[in-house]
């Protein structure tokens, strides 16, 4: 009885996000749509109950049902509020989150949903008696329940098979909404992953890496800014109706508008950007490799990673790095967490601490921004930079008017504009040639079609989650030293590019070559005078 009631409850309430999406599908409407929905509901119920039947043992049942009910309740909240779905990538995001990120998601609506959909039925559940029964009788009962459940599943799906096949094929996201089985399946995928890939070791790359700059040239300073959650289309310099980037507009930058991300979350995009493999091979990789920062370090450059985010996801493990989490620099960290400008604080001093023989060859500083990380956009921006008002000051984005969400988000882009301009200002003060490359890890949904945040499976994610800004600034001395032709780079403004070009282009602009370098993927190389071998 408990497993049956639990199955009915789970199908009816925690699966509301699934039923809402189903109701919006154009191909299943009217009576046929209703029958399809009923068939699917019975199918999901059969599947849930079949699983529960196998786990229906006296001391196991209540803990199992508790896990089902609580997982379902939290899944419902996030799917309903932000339009996300739960797949293996989302589980990785959850596992890699830090207390700061988690706190950003916390609000009383989350508590209320967990209470009503999770704690309340669990409280009721633990007050129910479970009859003790002989093992054989229990086994027999479970087997019978399992067979009946599977029969309900099969018959329901057979009755709606025609619609079921086409809907599931055309709307793959629906399967990630089946709650709470989506969470269990995704966790299973994550747990099984080490079987497909040996995560215990990191294979070296770029062992032949070397600098290929003309002899006697001054060492260059390169700052590579890893942007966070930045939508290409919300940058004024990319044609956005609102002037979110007045300071970059005054600099001699080249901004590319047709660049596509590797993934839709930091956990997938960031390591993929810094991998030599490219998206397709990265997803299928059978082992982990060293990254772009290792290659630059092997070539002899002084490399530094500064992180104002939840960490570099292993990318910077073997180079000097600084996390801003413990910094208390005023005014940048006054609000409890540091705004991105903190990464420029005492930068000269930090670079001076790197080995002198490396600095003599050149410096490459990676800065991992907090950028536009949601949902608490308002926290990312110092008060003086909140130009677009009124802004959504809540993390429950769906409760704010859309313009307020967009205002809060655009304020983060305006602050990134300020941060990048300050970075360029710092570079201009360096004695040698200097350059800045800014590329974001992925974009963001701002309430279009009830979608918020990011992290949808790549195949179904909207373009705004995948199209990222790529902005380059170089000093006149740099252009001269490398023979970089800006108009040539400018011509690539609308060229279809992706994170696949990132590894090779940063190597190119850093003047580094190794066996992994592919000239065809270096967007700067083709615009530079051929660099002489040492
Ligand atoms: Zn990210």
XYZ file of C-alpha atoms and ligand atoms in Angstrom:
535
model
C 0.000 0.000 0.000
C 2.802 2.421 0.925
C 4.652 1.818 -2.336
C 1.417 2.271 -4.273
C 0.488 5.523 -2.497
C 4.029 6.795 -2.908
C 3.956 6.057 -6.650
C 0.651 7.885 -7.083
C 1.948 10.868 -5.085
C 5.222 10.992 -7.007
C 3.533 10.867 -10.393
C 0.917 13.441 -9.501
C 2.742 16.224 -7.641
C 6.536 16.156 -8.098
C 6.016 15.539 -11.814
C 4.029 18.714 -12.353
C 6.946 20.231 -14.348
C 6.682 17.235 -16.711
C 2.908 17.594 -17.080
C 3.253 21.347 -17.625
C 5.727 20.795 -20.482
C 3.561 18.078 -21.943
C 0.531 20.376 -21.917
C 2.497 22.934 -23.924
C 3.476 20.548 -26.710
C 1.760 21.457 -29.962
C 1.478 17.904 -31.298
C -0.518 16.354 -28.458
C -3.675 18.388 -27.868
C -7.347 17.832 -27.131
C -8.689 14.424 -26.170
C -5.772 12.636 -27.803
C -3.388 14.786 -25.759
C -5.265 13.984 -22.566
C -5.153 10.245 -23.302
C -1.467 10.523 -24.112
C -0.854 12.288 -20.785
C -2.832 9.623 -18.916
C -0.952 6.839 -20.667
C 2.373 8.420 -19.840
C 1.302 8.974 -16.223
C 0.418 5.282 -15.871
C 3.673 4.359 -17.551
C 5.733 6.492 -15.171
C 3.731 5.157 -12.242
C 4.344 1.572 -13.371
C 8.058 2.221 -13.695
C 8.290 3.935 -10.293
C 6.292 1.215 -8.619
C 8.306 -1.555 -10.271
C 11.465 -0.067 -8.742
C 9.870 0.378 -5.345
C 8.590 -3.237 -5.405
C 12.158 -4.491 -5.624
C 13.147 -2.339 -2.641
C 10.103 -3.200 -0.537
C 11.738 -4.839 2.499
C 10.731 -4.172 6.060
C 13.737 -2.121 7.245
C 14.564 -0.746 3.850
C 11.207 0.560 2.684
C 10.922 3.763 4.743
C 14.480 4.968 4.084
C 14.022 4.225 0.356
C 10.719 6.086 0.178
C 12.261 8.978 2.115
C 15.029 9.278 -0.471
C 12.464 9.121 -3.298
C 10.221 11.775 -1.742
C 12.977 14.235 -0.803
C 14.803 13.878 -4.133
C 11.544 14.406 -5.944
C 10.700 17.497 -3.884
C 14.010 19.257 -4.549
C 13.947 18.226 -8.217
C 10.466 19.706 -8.585
C 11.495 23.030 -7.107
C 14.469 23.567 -9.398
C 12.752 22.284 -12.537
C 9.674 24.377 -11.868
C 11.470 27.568 -10.833
C 14.305 27.731 -13.340
C 13.137 25.506 -16.195
C 16.203 23.286 -15.761
C 16.232 19.539 -16.326
C 18.201 16.961 -14.351
C 20.877 15.048 -16.246
C 24.396 13.836 -15.453
C 25.903 17.289 -16.105
C 23.489 18.855 -13.637
C 24.527 16.315 -10.976
C 28.189 17.198 -11.638
C 27.271 20.878 -11.191
C 25.615 20.051 -7.880
C 28.602 18.006 -6.705
C 31.048 20.769 -7.660
C 29.130 23.600 -6.072
C 30.481 25.481 -3.070
C 28.607 26.868 -0.035
C 28.582 30.348 -1.592
C 26.875 29.129 -4.770
C 24.442 26.977 -2.830
C 23.531 29.890 -0.550
C 22.721 31.946 -3.651
C 19.957 29.459 -4.500
C 18.468 29.401 -1.024
C 15.137 31.132 -0.382
C 11.883 30.563 1.469
C 10.116 29.191 -1.628
C 12.689 26.405 -1.738
C 12.010 25.683 1.945
C 8.263 25.736 1.399
C 8.453 23.356 -1.581
C 10.732 20.974 0.283
C 8.396 21.148 3.275
C 5.140 20.528 1.412
C 6.372 18.088 -1.214
C 9.071 16.348 0.813
C 9.026 16.673 4.583
C 5.244 16.479 4.970
C 4.764 13.122 3.161
C 7.928 11.786 4.844
C 6.534 12.762 8.239
C 3.286 10.943 7.397
C 5.202 7.956 6.069
C 7.216 7.387 9.248
C 3.995 7.306 11.309
C 2.643 4.369 9.285
C 3.191 0.820 10.578
C 4.959 -1.680 8.332
C 3.778 -5.195 8.925
C 6.432 -7.811 9.549
C 6.164 -10.728 7.167
C 8.139 -13.859 6.405
C 10.915 -13.452 3.867
C 9.326 -15.809 1.392
C 5.926 -14.154 1.607
C 7.539 -10.748 1.212
C 9.538 -11.952 -1.777
C 6.435 -13.408 -3.373
C 4.464 -10.217 -2.785
C 7.255 -8.079 -4.192
C 7.614 -10.234 -7.286
C 3.890 -10.088 -7.951
C 3.852 -6.303 -7.478
C 6.848 -5.999 -9.783
C 5.222 -8.063 -12.527
C 1.956 -6.134 -12.306
C 3.860 -2.811 -12.368
C 5.858 -3.786 -15.434
C 2.637 -4.959 -17.089
C 1.029 -1.555 -16.386
C 4.120 0.148 -17.792
C 4.197 -1.925 -20.974
C 0.464 -1.804 -21.641
C 0.247 1.974 -21.034
C 3.082 2.670 -23.413
C 1.732 0.277 -26.031
C -1.611 2.089 -26.011
C 0.059 5.449 -26.687
C 3.063 4.097 -28.565
C 2.665 6.140 -31.727
C 2.573 9.499 -29.918
C 5.052 8.334 -27.299
C 7.729 7.450 -29.858
C 7.468 10.716 -31.746
C 7.183 12.957 -28.672
C 10.171 11.352 -26.956
C 12.206 11.603 -30.147
C 11.337 15.245 -30.780
C 11.438 16.416 -27.156
C 14.304 14.562 -25.537
C 14.243 16.946 -22.579
C 11.025 15.278 -21.310
C 12.915 12.205 -20.139
C 15.055 14.431 -17.898
C 11.862 15.682 -16.222
C 10.616 12.283 -15.016
C 10.988 12.865 -11.308
C 12.734 11.515 -9.210
C 13.987 8.809 -11.610
C 15.853 11.535 -13.560
C 18.036 12.223 -10.511
C 18.727 8.525 -9.860
C 19.550 7.855 -13.494
C 21.860 10.887 -13.639
C 23.642 9.895 -10.428
C 24.075 6.404 -11.887
C 25.675 7.911 -14.998
C 28.057 9.999 -12.880
C 28.970 7.037 -10.670
C 29.551 4.807 -13.709
C 31.785 7.391 -15.380
C 35.079 6.289 -13.770
C 34.456 2.893 -15.399
C 34.591 4.580 -18.804
C 37.501 6.875 -17.947
C 40.549 6.560 -15.731
C 40.330 9.671 -13.565
C 43.268 8.720 -11.360
C 45.935 10.073 -13.673
C 46.462 13.093 -15.896
C 48.285 12.542 -19.156
C 50.914 15.142 -20.001
C 50.576 17.214 -23.163
C 52.817 19.808 -24.775
C 56.044 18.160 -23.690
C 57.717 19.758 -26.693
C 56.159 23.190 -26.016
C 58.359 26.177 -26.801
C 58.149 29.898 -27.380
C 58.530 30.887 -31.010
C 59.159 34.614 -30.847
C 61.719 36.610 -32.792
C 65.045 36.661 -30.951
C 65.651 39.685 -28.752
C 61.972 40.639 -28.386
C 60.708 42.084 -25.121
C 58.741 39.635 -22.947
C 55.001 40.096 -23.416
C 52.241 40.192 -20.793
C 49.098 38.263 -21.643
C 45.921 38.342 -19.572
C 43.386 35.667 -20.373
C 40.027 36.446 -18.762
C 37.695 33.473 -18.454
C 34.256 35.056 -18.503
C 31.320 33.584 -16.590
C 27.752 33.180 -17.832
C 28.093 36.015 -20.367
C 25.628 36.225 -23.233
C 27.228 37.434 -26.445
C 24.080 39.338 -27.381
C 23.943 41.438 -24.194
C 27.163 43.305 -25.000
C 26.660 46.790 -26.387
C 29.695 46.342 -28.661
C 27.998 43.260 -30.125
C 24.973 45.265 -31.233
C 22.800 45.027 -28.097
C 20.240 47.843 -28.053
C 21.436 48.894 -24.615
C 24.895 50.369 -24.111
C 26.215 47.855 -21.598
C 29.841 48.223 -22.725
C 30.696 51.947 -23.029
C 34.294 51.530 -21.890
C 35.192 48.636 -24.206
C 33.625 50.631 -27.039
C 36.341 53.256 -26.539
C 39.166 50.705 -26.671
C 40.706 49.227 -29.796
C 39.141 45.787 -29.290
C 37.985 43.120 -31.720
C 34.743 41.447 -30.618
C 33.626 38.235 -32.308
C 29.895 37.578 -32.450
C 29.509 34.022 -33.691
C 31.332 31.938 -31.082
C 29.731 28.783 -29.642
C 30.476 27.245 -26.269
C 31.557 23.672 -25.618
C 28.965 23.080 -22.893
C 26.212 24.936 -21.080
C 27.751 24.843 -17.592
C 31.103 25.757 -16.066
C 31.824 22.150 -15.131
C 31.667 21.044 -18.781
C 32.760 24.183 -20.641
C 35.774 25.224 -18.609
C 37.807 21.982 -18.794
C 36.735 21.583 -22.427
C 37.980 25.090 -23.369
C 41.369 24.362 -21.839
C 41.620 20.930 -23.460
C 43.448 20.395 -26.766
C 40.821 17.854 -27.826
C 37.902 20.029 -28.884
C 34.255 19.441 -27.979
C 33.600 16.199 -29.819
C 36.712 14.344 -28.665
C 36.589 15.919 -25.192
C 33.141 14.503 -24.460
C 34.290 11.024 -25.546
C 37.772 11.150 -23.971
C 38.963 7.968 -22.289
C 41.536 9.721 -20.084
C 42.189 13.174 -18.655
C 44.946 15.378 -20.008
C 46.925 18.383 -18.915
C 45.596 21.701 -20.094
C 46.405 24.884 -21.947
C 47.915 26.439 -18.812
C 50.328 23.497 -18.451
C 51.461 23.938 -22.059
C 52.175 27.656 -21.565
C 54.085 26.834 -18.405
C 56.092 24.116 -20.199
C 57.055 26.669 -22.839
C 58.765 28.648 -20.085
C 56.210 31.411 -19.466
C 55.436 32.639 -15.957
C 51.854 31.428 -15.511
C 49.423 32.503 -12.780
C 45.760 31.571 -12.283
C 43.575 33.907 -10.217
C 40.158 32.530 -9.338
C 37.167 34.604 -8.255
C 34.825 31.662 -8.943
C 34.105 28.289 -7.402
C 37.505 27.006 -8.585
C 39.215 26.106 -11.848
C 37.757 22.552 -12.052
C 41.251 21.031 -12.105
C 42.445 23.193 -14.977
C 45.034 25.093 -12.936
C 46.146 22.236 -10.653
C 49.821 22.354 -11.694
C 50.444 26.128 -11.965
C 50.680 28.854 -9.285
C 47.148 29.902 -8.393
C 45.312 32.229 -6.038
C 41.729 31.944 -4.881
C 39.982 35.108 -3.753
C 37.668 33.259 -1.371
C 39.635 34.207 1.751
C 40.571 37.739 0.626
C 39.271 40.723 2.565
C 40.281 43.551 0.251
C 38.299 46.753 0.675
C 36.177 47.879 -1.122
C 36.050 44.887 -3.499
C 35.217 42.289 -0.842
C 33.134 44.453 1.508
C 29.865 42.691 0.684
C 31.192 39.327 1.896
C 32.270 38.030 -1.509
C 34.759 39.719 -3.797
C 33.807 41.583 -6.963
C 35.931 40.773 -10.016
C 38.140 43.852 -9.743
C 39.832 42.228 -6.742
C 41.807 40.172 -9.274
C 43.682 43.331 -10.319
C 44.513 44.176 -6.712
C 48.280 43.909 -6.116
C 48.643 42.146 -9.454
C 52.137 43.599 -9.959
C 53.219 42.178 -6.626
C 51.752 38.751 -7.428
C 53.526 38.626 -10.774
C 56.810 39.766 -9.150
C 56.611 36.672 -6.959
C 56.749 34.365 -10.008
C 60.191 32.970 -11.000
C 62.382 35.651 -12.595
C 63.746 33.377 -15.335
C 60.170 32.693 -16.459
C 59.134 36.337 -16.278
C 62.054 37.119 -18.568
C 60.287 35.036 -21.246
C 56.801 36.434 -20.703
C 53.815 36.380 -18.348
C 50.406 34.743 -18.820
C 47.803 35.519 -16.152
C 44.472 33.696 -16.219
C 41.594 35.417 -14.444
C 38.465 33.389 -13.738
C 35.621 35.822 -13.243
C 32.539 35.642 -11.067
C 31.082 37.579 -13.994
C 27.331 37.162 -14.407
C 26.880 34.056 -12.278
C 23.214 33.730 -11.322
C 20.687 33.662 -9.929
C 21.875 36.397 -7.519
C 23.029 38.760 -10.298
C 22.633 41.733 -7.974
C 25.452 40.406 -5.783
C 27.975 40.468 -8.630
C 27.994 44.242 -9.028
C 29.126 47.053 -6.679
C 26.269 49.535 -6.021
C 27.916 52.299 -8.069
C 27.679 50.150 -11.222
C 23.985 49.335 -11.035
C 23.005 51.513 -13.953
C 19.905 49.657 -15.074
C 17.012 50.006 -12.640
C 14.875 48.644 -11.122
C 16.798 45.394 -10.808
C 15.681 42.030 -9.480
C 17.261 41.785 -6.033
C 16.037 38.251 -5.360
C 17.357 34.828 -6.264
C 13.793 33.716 -7.014
C 14.075 35.127 -10.539
C 10.667 33.912 -11.636
C 9.102 36.181 -8.987
C 10.613 39.327 -10.546
C 9.293 41.049 -13.651
C 11.360 40.010 -16.654
C 12.718 43.540 -17.217
C 14.057 43.500 -13.659
C 15.853 40.218 -14.273
C 17.322 41.615 -17.494
C 18.306 44.843 -15.691
C 20.120 42.925 -12.971
C 21.843 40.793 -15.598
C 22.827 43.756 -17.772
C 24.362 45.420 -14.709
C 26.712 42.428 -14.462
C 27.724 42.887 -18.104
C 28.281 46.607 -17.483
C 30.509 45.706 -14.547
C 32.400 43.195 -16.694
C 32.874 46.053 -19.186
C 34.417 48.101 -16.390
C 36.570 45.189 -15.218
C 37.881 44.440 -18.714
C 38.614 48.132 -19.331
C 40.512 48.327 -16.034
C 42.444 45.208 -17.073
C 43.330 46.848 -20.383
C 44.344 49.963 -18.440
C 46.690 47.869 -16.308
C 48.159 46.202 -19.405
C 48.832 49.593 -21.010
C 51.127 50.410 -18.101
C 53.329 47.364 -18.713
C 56.717 48.108 -20.262
C 56.538 45.386 -22.938
C 53.927 44.310 -25.491
C 50.649 43.176 -23.962
C 47.361 41.551 -24.885
C 44.034 40.491 -23.375
C 41.755 37.674 -24.477
C 38.272 37.444 -22.960
C 36.022 34.466 -23.692
C 33.051 33.331 -21.585
C 32.336 29.720 -20.641
C 28.632 29.704 -21.600
C 25.617 31.980 -21.803
C 22.408 32.287 -19.806
C 18.636 32.151 -20.120
C 16.836 35.186 -18.718
C 13.250 33.971 -18.623
C 12.704 33.312 -22.334
C 10.108 30.478 -22.494
C 10.209 30.297 -18.678
C 13.845 29.208 -18.783
C 16.339 30.679 -16.343
C 20.037 30.153 -15.637
C 21.907 27.596 -17.780
C 22.942 23.947 -17.914
C 20.304 22.462 -20.250
C 21.577 19.493 -22.276
C 23.485 20.957 -25.235
C 21.193 19.531 -27.897
C 18.112 21.261 -26.506
C 19.643 24.355 -24.871
C 18.595 27.649 -26.460
C 21.252 29.633 -28.350
C 21.482 32.260 -25.580
C 23.036 29.581 -23.337
C 25.598 28.643 -26.008
C 26.638 31.837 -27.796
C 29.530 33.510 -25.971
C 31.554 36.721 -26.321
C 35.199 36.586 -27.502
C 36.949 39.928 -27.107
C 40.599 40.629 -27.921
C 42.705 43.669 -27.094
C 46.359 44.034 -28.082
C 48.791 46.890 -27.509
C 50.370 48.638 -30.535
C 53.727 47.219 -29.412
C 52.212 43.743 -29.473
C 50.802 44.185 -32.993
C 54.203 45.358 -34.134
C 56.148 42.571 -32.455
C 53.915 39.797 -33.831
C 52.851 41.424 -37.060
C 49.196 41.133 -35.979
C 46.801 42.717 -38.470
C 43.683 43.890 -36.605
C 41.518 44.324 -39.740
C 42.176 40.665 -40.574
C 40.919 39.683 -37.115
C 38.008 42.081 -37.443
C 36.978 40.238 -40.622
C 36.222 37.194 -38.460
C 33.487 39.044 -36.556
C 30.713 36.846 -37.953
C 32.805 33.769 -38.779
C 31.446 30.611 -37.120
C 33.886 29.856 -34.302
C 33.731 27.851 -31.094
C 35.565 26.911 -27.936
C 37.379 24.388 -30.182
C 39.447 27.387 -31.363
C 40.307 28.539 -27.844
C 43.228 26.252 -26.935
C 45.033 26.854 -30.228
C 44.303 30.592 -30.372
C 45.586 31.275 -26.850
C 48.701 29.264 -27.734
C 48.985 31.345 -30.860
C 48.673 34.714 -29.137
C 51.090 33.532 -26.423
C 53.594 32.610 -29.147
C 53.768 28.978 -28.015
C 53.935 25.897 -30.223
C 53.730 22.184 -29.456
C 52.646 18.989 -31.200
C 49.042 19.612 -30.054
C 48.859 23.014 -31.753
C 46.591 23.107 -34.819
C 47.221 26.228 -36.920
C 43.799 25.889 -38.570
C 42.087 26.487 -35.224
C 44.229 29.517 -34.244
C 42.145 32.592 -35.043
C 45.140 34.883 -34.487
C 47.752 32.848 -36.380
C 46.315 33.497 -39.816
C 46.357 37.243 -39.055
C 49.969 37.323 -37.898
C 53.160 37.557 -39.874
C 54.689 34.078 -39.853
C 56.396 33.694 -36.529
C 60.015 32.741 -36.835
C 61.344 29.606 -35.214
C 63.975 30.134 -32.522
Zn 29.964 29.036 -15.902
